[in-house]
Amino acid sequence: MDNFELVNALVLISNFVLIPALSYGSQLALATLSLTIIYGVLRFSNFAQADWMSFGTMTTILFTWYLQSLGITGGFLPTALIALPFAIILTALFCLLIDRSVYSFYRKKKSQPIVLMIVSVGVMFILQAIVRFIIGPNDRKFFDGEKYIVHALEFKDYFGLSEGLTIKSTQLITLIVAIIAMVSLFYFLQRTKMGKSMRAYSNNEDLALLSGINPERVVLITWVIASALITTAGVLYGLDKSFKPFTYFNLLLPMFAAAIVGGIGSPIGAVIGGYVIAFSEITLTYAYKKFFIYLLPENLEPSGLVQVLSTDYKFAISFIILVIVLIVRPTGIVKGKII
Amino acid sequence: MTDNLRAPLAFAFMGILLAIVGFTQSWSVSLSIINLCLISSIMAIGVNLQWGYGGLFNAGVMGFTALGGLTAVLVSYDPVYEAWDKAGIGILISAIILISSITLVMFAYRNISSPQFRNTSIVLIIIAALIGINNFYGPSIDVIESINPAKTGFLGGLGLPIVFSWVIAAFVAGLVAWVIGRITLRLRSDYLAIATLGISEIVIAIVKHEDWLSRGVKNVSGLDRPVPYEIELQQSEWFINLVERINYATLNSVQTISSRQELLNDLIIVSSGVFVKLCYLGLFLSVLLLIFYLSHLALNSPWGRMLRAIRDNEVAASAMGKNIFAQHLQIFIIGSAIIGIAGAMLTTLDGQFTPGSYRPLRFTFIIWLMVIVGGSGNNLGSIFGGFFVWFIWIEAEPLSIGFMNLLASGFEYDNPIRIHLLGSAAHLRLFIMGLLLLLALRFMPRGVIPERIQKK
Amino acid sequence: MSKFLSCTNMTGGYGGEDILHSCNIEVDVNEIVVIVGPNGAGKSTAMKAMLGMINLKCGDIILDGNDISNLSPQKRVAAGIAFVPQSMNIFSELTVEENLEMGGFLRDENIQKTIEEIYELFPAMKEKRNQLAGELSGGQRQQVAVSRALMTQPKVLMLDEPTAGVSPIVMDEIFDRIVQIKEMGVAVVIVEQNAKQALKIADFGHVLVNGENRFYGKGNELLTDPEVRKSFLGG
């Protein structure tokens, strides 16, 4: 085995496993942060989360189209990034409307979390209907701007390798936006008075009331932040792949799995969980045949695909990891709320 | 209105709705709706046992339904001997490797005390199992799927009468519920919901993609029937006589022999369809009544009272030394088994198994809606919910289309808004279902037929 | 002239049967009032009523001449009453310092000075300022709980069984601090199971039985009163 083979193998893995997993993981981490914050403050598992993500992404797409029709584009960046802040505001307002008309009733009644969870199923239906009604159930691509940062062919020519490395601009954008979002979220939660009061409310509601923390204010901020996170996650995912309501709905299980694996209610846990699920999904469904062909001598080369699970079972991986965590460490990696 | 009157009134209302369909559309349509209502009611009873009596949220009703459907196929379809001959052994070996590796992993997890040694051995077992399964499984399924792919391409089933599958489906669904329950029921209540959501997606993925098992999205059709075929009926002497006797007056009012014969033929064709549906109705109704009766007995036994005590106050019940976990596990298994039965019945009624048609909305959340609208904690309520919600679900489609037509009527024929509106009618149905759920939870949280408050 | 905080004629309960029957409790600044009595006498209920956490059928709660009977608990906190619940009285997932900051949530001015004052009162808190409150020992948690309540610079401090489940040494320490807090010009109301020790530091004591005032008097008088001793202090 010469060095080129090794480099080729590494490039191959970076191209098909590491980079995609990093960007998918960042998207999932943002979505899971949203889920976990809702869980921590409002104390229920929000089944409408995935369709809420669809809703946010849909609003972004609509704003993008509007901007494009005005002749405003992001240049080499996707126009959706300009549309994003507007979409976040609209999505947050919509969420607050739903909160006022639906959730707040049960919150005031101090209903059990499981009742709120069922209520969120109802909201899920309605969001699904709205999204499908407005933008339809089909695949939408809304990416514009520069597509590649590093192109496979150029990379091959430049380094004289037989494997190419592609870095899509959406992957870099995802990473940068996700880092900005996470850093500002953690700064907010750890350093600002409002953020601390959110954590305090999540930790001990009665004592927060006794300390004069206004619960409705905390709930409002929570919906706004969670809307911002989920919309951003949805837009990044949609830019990277494409937007389709049903595909988004299928992200519900990975989100829950990531939240529980990380420790539900814990923001750091959500980030860790997001990456764990994304990396497992991609590493376990990748066919390593070519990788081993590079690395192993000819007589040992594998005949099959060398794939642990077929991509048909991608979300089964979320589930399997979820089950393992529930058996081995039900509190999650970072200790979350268990009762 | 007193609570005692609610149930009869609710069912009378339902009867009127179905009669309206019978008169305005046709009795055949009405009967089809009733048959699906009966199956839905059974599913709703299963969910109600879990939620209404046990307080457990099962978000994977779809998965248990599909397991029931798969069981119906595997029990009733004739075995494909050629596939068994050529590749059955490979599948069996893969299964043995899978089961023994799971057993070994569990053994290692429980019995090896050194964490390092334990983890390495678990990883080694898994790798060995993967290599082993890869060697047998892949080639075998290729062989199986290549045998007459247009018609079979799978292993087939046991070739038993399909009604057996209803019983077996209960065990299959119960077994899966046992595994899920053991893992999640000790934990907080939403974990069960998330885990069941996951397992149901996996079950669907398996039946969709494992063609050697279920033909996947190519569907298995032509399943065995527990009731006679229309074509057989139309040719049997007794049935023709029966139709003749029932329609004696109508037939006699016809003048010529030839038009009388024509009318009779028409009547026979229509009646044969109705007769088959009535046969199904009889079967389904007996199962529903049996399940209703058995759960009534169970829930009024000390076991059932304990179950409600636990639901109402877990802390107090556990302080009294009740084993909450065991009770929850039992009710979860029983409820899932009932859903499994209903799943097998549904596939029996359809005469085919179509993995692509399993959608969480249709098979999980609608059932939930039935339980909540009907009245959680009351099986009679679930039966009503099964009927009512299914009826709404069926009728929401024409209603949505009608509504959209109304909305679109102001536009030109080729106006894009009109086309969009008409194309979106199906989504209105989603909206109606969601709204119904929210309204029921808000304004009628105890349902149409509420749980009877037990006197202490 | 009534006292700084005077609660008169409180009657009511949690919605079912009345627990309090015309119960009166008064406290003045620079004073410790201890509420003692057998289990189920309505001691904690009386405190919750003073704080507005239960709805009373009748009764007046006058703070510094203002009627606060109809204010919500949060408004009463803003008006100068602080409360330390018996359990779940700290933010366990926040650091000690963050607990204090949350205690001072309603105050707009710089609260750093108050934090420093509290660190002087409880030096152990300063040491553990960046540790999660949930990781501290039982006695230290009580200190965090009291400190959090003090952050609003209350005129009245209410403590529901502050010594429940702590060792005797810690209990003495807590009572010492409470005396110190009183001397800062705070009116202190304590509900206590450890009646003898609490009455030792009390200026006045109320003995509640079945939601009614049975005995009232100076702390040391109650301690020596033969009847009170016999029925409530175990001889």
mmCIF file of N, CA, C and O in Angstrom, chain A residues 102-147:
data_model
loop_
_atom_site.group_PDB
_atom_site.id
_atom_site.type_symbol
_atom_site.label_atom_id
_atom_site.label_comp_id
_atom_site.label_asym_id
_atom_site.label_seq_id
_atom_site.Cartn_x
_atom_site.Cartn_y
_atom_site.Cartn_z
ATOM 1 N N VAL A 102 -53.846 27.867 21.864
ATOM 2 C CA VAL A 102 -53.908 26.441 22.180
ATOM 3 C C VAL A 102 -53.181 26.103 23.482
ATOM 4 O O VAL A 102 -53.795 25.718 24.467
ATOM 5 N N TYR A 103 -51.871 26.275 23.492
ATOM 6 C CA TYR A 103 -51.084 25.733 24.608
ATOM 7 C C TYR A 103 -51.350 26.441 25.931
ATOM 8 O O TYR A 103 -51.350 25.812 26.983
ATOM 9 N N SER A 104 -51.555 27.773 25.891
ATOM 10 C CA SER A 104 -51.587 28.497 27.166
ATOM 11 C C SER A 104 -52.736 28.014 28.052
ATOM 12 O O SER A 104 -52.623 27.996 29.271
ATOM 13 N N PHE A 105 -53.814 27.571 27.418
ATOM 14 C CA PHE A 105 -54.955 27.042 28.170
ATOM 15 C C PHE A 105 -54.515 25.893 29.085
ATOM 16 O O PHE A 105 -54.860 25.844 30.261
ATOM 17 N N TYR A 106 -53.737 24.977 28.521
ATOM 18 C CA TYR A 106 -53.321 23.800 29.290
ATOM 19 C C TYR A 106 -52.241 24.150 30.305
ATOM 20 O O TYR A 106 -52.134 23.531 31.353
ATOM 21 N N ARG A 107 -51.453 25.171 29.946
ATOM 22 C CA ARG A 107 -50.402 25.590 30.875
ATOM 23 C C ARG A 107 -51.040 26.180 32.130
ATOM 24 O O ARG A 107 -50.640 25.887 33.240
ATOM 25 N N LYS A 108 -52.065 26.991 31.934
ATOM 26 C CA LYS A 108 -52.718 27.617 33.084
ATOM 27 C C LYS A 108 -53.419 26.574 33.926
ATOM 28 O O LYS A 108 -53.514 26.701 35.133
ATOM 29 N N LYS A 109 -53.929 25.528 33.254
ATOM 30 C CA LYS A 109 -54.610 24.473 33.990
ATOM 31 C C LYS A 109 -53.618 23.532 34.661
ATOM 32 O O LYS A 109 -54.007 22.616 35.365
ATOM 33 N N LYS A 110 -52.345 23.754 34.395
ATOM 34 C CA LYS A 110 -51.279 22.861 34.866
ATOM 35 C C LYS A 110 -51.562 21.420 34.450
ATOM 36 O O LYS A 110 -51.509 20.495 35.260
ATOM 37 N N SER A 111 -51.887 21.225 33.176
ATOM 38 C CA SER A 111 -52.139 19.873 32.670
ATOM 39 C C SER A 111 -50.856 19.065 32.698
ATOM 40 O O SER A 111 -49.765 19.612 32.677
ATOM 41 N N GLN A 112 -51.021 17.759 32.695
ATOM 42 C CA GLN A 112 -49.851 16.879 32.651
ATOM 43 C C GLN A 112 -49.119 17.036 31.325
ATOM 44 O O GLN A 112 -49.749 17.307 30.304
ATOM 45 N N PRO A 113 -47.798 16.796 31.352
ATOM 46 C CA PRO A 113 -47.028 16.929 30.112
ATOM 47 C C PRO A 113 -47.588 16.083 28.981
ATOM 48 O O PRO A 113 -47.573 16.482 27.822
ATOM 49 N N ILE A 114 -48.120 14.911 29.329
ATOM 50 C CA ILE A 114 -48.573 14.006 28.273
ATOM 51 C C ILE A 114 -49.798 14.591 27.553
ATOM 52 O O ILE A 114 -49.989 14.376 26.359
ATOM 53 N N VAL A 115 -50.584 15.377 28.284
ATOM 54 C CA VAL A 115 -51.732 16.019 27.635
ATOM 55 C C VAL A 115 -51.231 17.059 26.631
ATOM 56 O O VAL A 115 -51.693 17.122 25.487
ATOM 57 N N LEU A 116 -50.243 17.830 27.051
ATOM 58 C CA LEU A 116 -49.660 18.814 26.133
ATOM 59 C C LEU A 116 -49.057 18.132 24.915
ATOM 60 O O LEU A 116 -49.097 18.644 23.801
ATOM 61 N N MET A 117 -48.498 16.944 25.155
ATOM 62 C CA MET A 117 -47.908 16.204 24.042
ATOM 63 C C MET A 117 -48.996 15.833 23.027
ATOM 64 O O MET A 117 -48.793 15.977 21.818
ATOM 65 N N ILE A 118 -50.144 15.388 23.531
ATOM 66 C CA ILE A 118 -51.232 15.030 22.615
ATOM 67 C C ILE A 118 -51.738 16.284 21.900
ATOM 68 O O ILE A 118 -52.035 16.257 20.703
ATOM 69 N N VAL A 119 -51.802 17.386 22.655
ATOM 70 C CA VAL A 119 -52.209 18.641 22.028
ATOM 71 C C VAL A 119 -51.244 18.974 20.886
ATOM 72 O O VAL A 119 -51.662 19.389 19.801
ATOM 73 N N SER A 120 -49.963 18.735 21.122
ATOM 74 C CA SER A 120 -48.987 19.060 20.077
ATOM 75 C C SER A 120 -49.199 18.184 18.841
ATOM 76 O O SER A 120 -48.860 18.588 17.728
ATOM 77 N N VAL A 121 -49.761 16.991 19.047
ATOM 78 C CA VAL A 121 -50.088 16.161 17.883
ATOM 79 C C VAL A 121 -51.156 16.849 17.033
ATOM 80 O O VAL A 121 -51.079 16.881 15.803
ATOM 81 N N GLY A 122 -52.144 17.440 17.719
ATOM 82 C CA GLY A 122 -53.179 18.180 16.996
ATOM 83 C C GLY A 122 -52.583 19.349 16.226
ATOM 84 O O GLY A 122 -52.923 19.582 15.063
ATOM 85 N N VAL A 123 -51.669 20.065 16.881
ATOM 86 C CA VAL A 123 -51.011 21.186 16.218
ATOM 87 C C VAL A 123 -50.216 20.680 15.015
ATOM 88 O O VAL A 123 -50.181 21.317 13.956
ATOM 89 N N MET A 124 -49.617 19.512 15.189
ATOM 90 C CA MET A 124 -48.847 18.917 14.095
ATOM 91 C C MET A 124 -49.707 18.721 12.845
ATOM 92 O O MET A 124 -49.314 19.087 11.742
ATOM 93 N N PHE A 125 -50.905 18.141 13.044
ATOM 94 C CA PHE A 125 -51.835 17.978 11.927
ATOM 95 C C PHE A 125 -52.062 19.310 11.211
ATOM 96 O O PHE A 125 -52.010 19.404 10.000
ATOM 97 N N ILE A 126 -52.369 20.316 12.037
ATOM 98 C CA ILE A 126 -52.768 21.589 11.461
ATOM 99 C C ILE A 126 -51.603 22.227 10.714
ATOM 100 O O ILE A 126 -51.767 22.738 9.602
ATOM 101 N N LEU A 127 -50.416 22.151 11.303
ATOM 102 C CA LEU A 127 -49.243 22.704 10.613
ATOM 103 C C LEU A 127 -49.004 21.977 9.296
ATOM 104 O O LEU A 127 -48.734 22.585 8.264
ATOM 105 N N GLN A 128 -49.122 20.638 9.361
ATOM 106 C CA GLN A 128 -48.948 19.850 8.137
ATOM 107 C C GLN A 128 -49.916 20.315 7.061
ATOM 108 O O GLN A 128 -49.534 20.515 5.909
ATOM 109 N N ALA A 129 -51.165 20.497 7.478
ATOM 110 C CA ALA A 129 -52.183 20.911 6.517
ATOM 111 C C ALA A 129 -51.839 22.279 5.940
ATOM 112 O O ALA A 129 -51.910 22.486 4.726
ATOM 113 N N ILE A 130 -51.435 23.208 6.800
ATOM 114 C CA ILE A 130 -51.142 24.561 6.324
ATOM 115 C C ILE A 130 -49.990 24.539 5.332
ATOM 116 O O ILE A 130 -50.058 25.127 4.248
ATOM 117 N N VAL A 131 -48.926 23.833 5.711
ATOM 118 C CA VAL A 131 -47.738 23.805 4.841
ATOM 119 C C VAL A 131 -48.090 23.195 3.492
ATOM 120 O O VAL A 131 -47.756 23.723 2.440
ATOM 121 N N ARG A 132 -48.791 22.060 3.546
ATOM 122 C CA ARG A 132 -49.144 21.410 2.289
ATOM 123 C C ARG A 132 -50.114 22.244 1.476
ATOM 124 O O ARG A 132 -50.079 22.242 0.253
ATOM 125 N N PHE A 133 -50.962 22.966 2.179
ATOM 126 C CA PHE A 133 -51.917 23.797 1.465
ATOM 127 C C PHE A 133 -51.205 24.956 0.756
ATOM 128 O O PHE A 133 -51.480 25.248 -0.400
ATOM 129 N N ILE A 134 -50.268 25.576 1.460
ATOM 130 C CA ILE A 134 -49.636 26.755 0.875
ATOM 131 C C ILE A 134 -48.604 26.387 -0.189
ATOM 132 O O ILE A 134 -48.610 26.931 -1.282
ATOM 133 N N ILE A 135 -47.708 25.462 0.151
ATOM 134 C CA ILE A 135 -46.589 25.244 -0.781
ATOM 135 C C ILE A 135 -46.642 23.879 -1.446
ATOM 136 O O ILE A 135 -45.875 23.597 -2.366
ATOM 137 N N GLY A 136 -47.564 23.029 -1.001
ATOM 138 C CA GLY A 136 -47.717 21.729 -1.648
ATOM 139 C C GLY A 136 -46.786 20.694 -1.063
ATOM 140 O O GLY A 136 -45.815 21.033 -0.385
ATOM 141 N N PRO A 137 -47.068 19.417 -1.316
ATOM 142 C CA PRO A 137 -46.284 18.347 -0.702
ATOM 143 C C PRO A 137 -45.006 17.995 -1.468
ATOM 144 O O PRO A 137 -44.277 17.110 -1.064
ATOM 145 N N ASN A 138 -44.739 18.711 -2.560
ATOM 146 C CA ASN A 138 -43.632 18.257 -3.411
ATOM 147 C C ASN A 138 -42.281 18.826 -3.012
ATOM 148 O O ASN A 138 -42.179 19.728 -2.203
ATOM 149 N N ASP A 139 -41.268 18.255 -3.647
ATOM 150 C CA ASP A 139 -39.890 18.674 -3.433
ATOM 151 C C ASP A 139 -39.675 20.093 -3.958
ATOM 152 O O ASP A 139 -40.113 20.406 -5.056
ATOM 153 N N ARG A 140 -39.007 20.937 -3.164
ATOM 154 C CA ARG A 140 -38.694 22.296 -3.636
ATOM 155 C C ARG A 140 -37.219 22.544 -3.422
ATOM 156 O O ARG A 140 -36.688 22.301 -2.340
ATOM 157 N N LYS A 141 -36.590 23.077 -4.450
ATOM 158 C CA LYS A 141 -35.203 23.515 -4.273
ATOM 159 C C LYS A 141 -35.225 25.031 -4.269
ATOM 160 O O LYS A 141 -35.859 25.646 -5.115
ATOM 161 N N PHE A 142 -34.563 25.636 -3.299
ATOM 162 C CA PHE A 142 -34.580 27.095 -3.255
ATOM 163 C C PHE A 142 -33.185 27.663 -3.116
ATOM 164 O O PHE A 142 -32.994 28.780 -2.682
ATOM 165 N N PHE A 143 -32.208 26.833 -3.474
ATOM 166 C CA PHE A 143 -30.834 27.278 -3.352
ATOM 167 C C PHE A 143 -30.449 28.127 -4.565
ATOM 168 O O PHE A 143 -30.773 27.804 -5.698
ATOM 169 N N ASP A 144 -29.794 29.248 -4.323
ATOM 170 C CA ASP A 144 -29.151 29.962 -5.436
ATOM 171 C C ASP A 144 -27.788 30.446 -4.941
ATOM 172 O O ASP A 144 -27.433 30.240 -3.790
ATOM 173 N N GLY A 145 -27.012 31.065 -5.799
ATOM 174 C CA GLY A 145 -25.670 31.482 -5.401
ATOM 175 C C GLY A 145 -24.625 30.454 -5.820
ATOM 176 O O GLY A 145 -24.905 29.555 -6.613
ATOM 177 N N GLU A 146 -23.434 30.603 -5.299
ATOM 178 C CA GLU A 146 -22.332 29.700 -5.639
ATOM 179 C C GLU A 146 -22.583 28.323 -5.056
ATOM 180 O O GLU A 146 -22.870 28.198 -3.870
ATOM 181 N N LYS A 147 -22.455 27.298 -5.862
ATOM 182 C CA LYS A 147 -22.777 25.979 -5.352
ATOM 183 C C LYS A 147 -21.601 25.307 -4.626
ATOM 184 O O LYS A 147 -21.780 24.660 -3.608
#
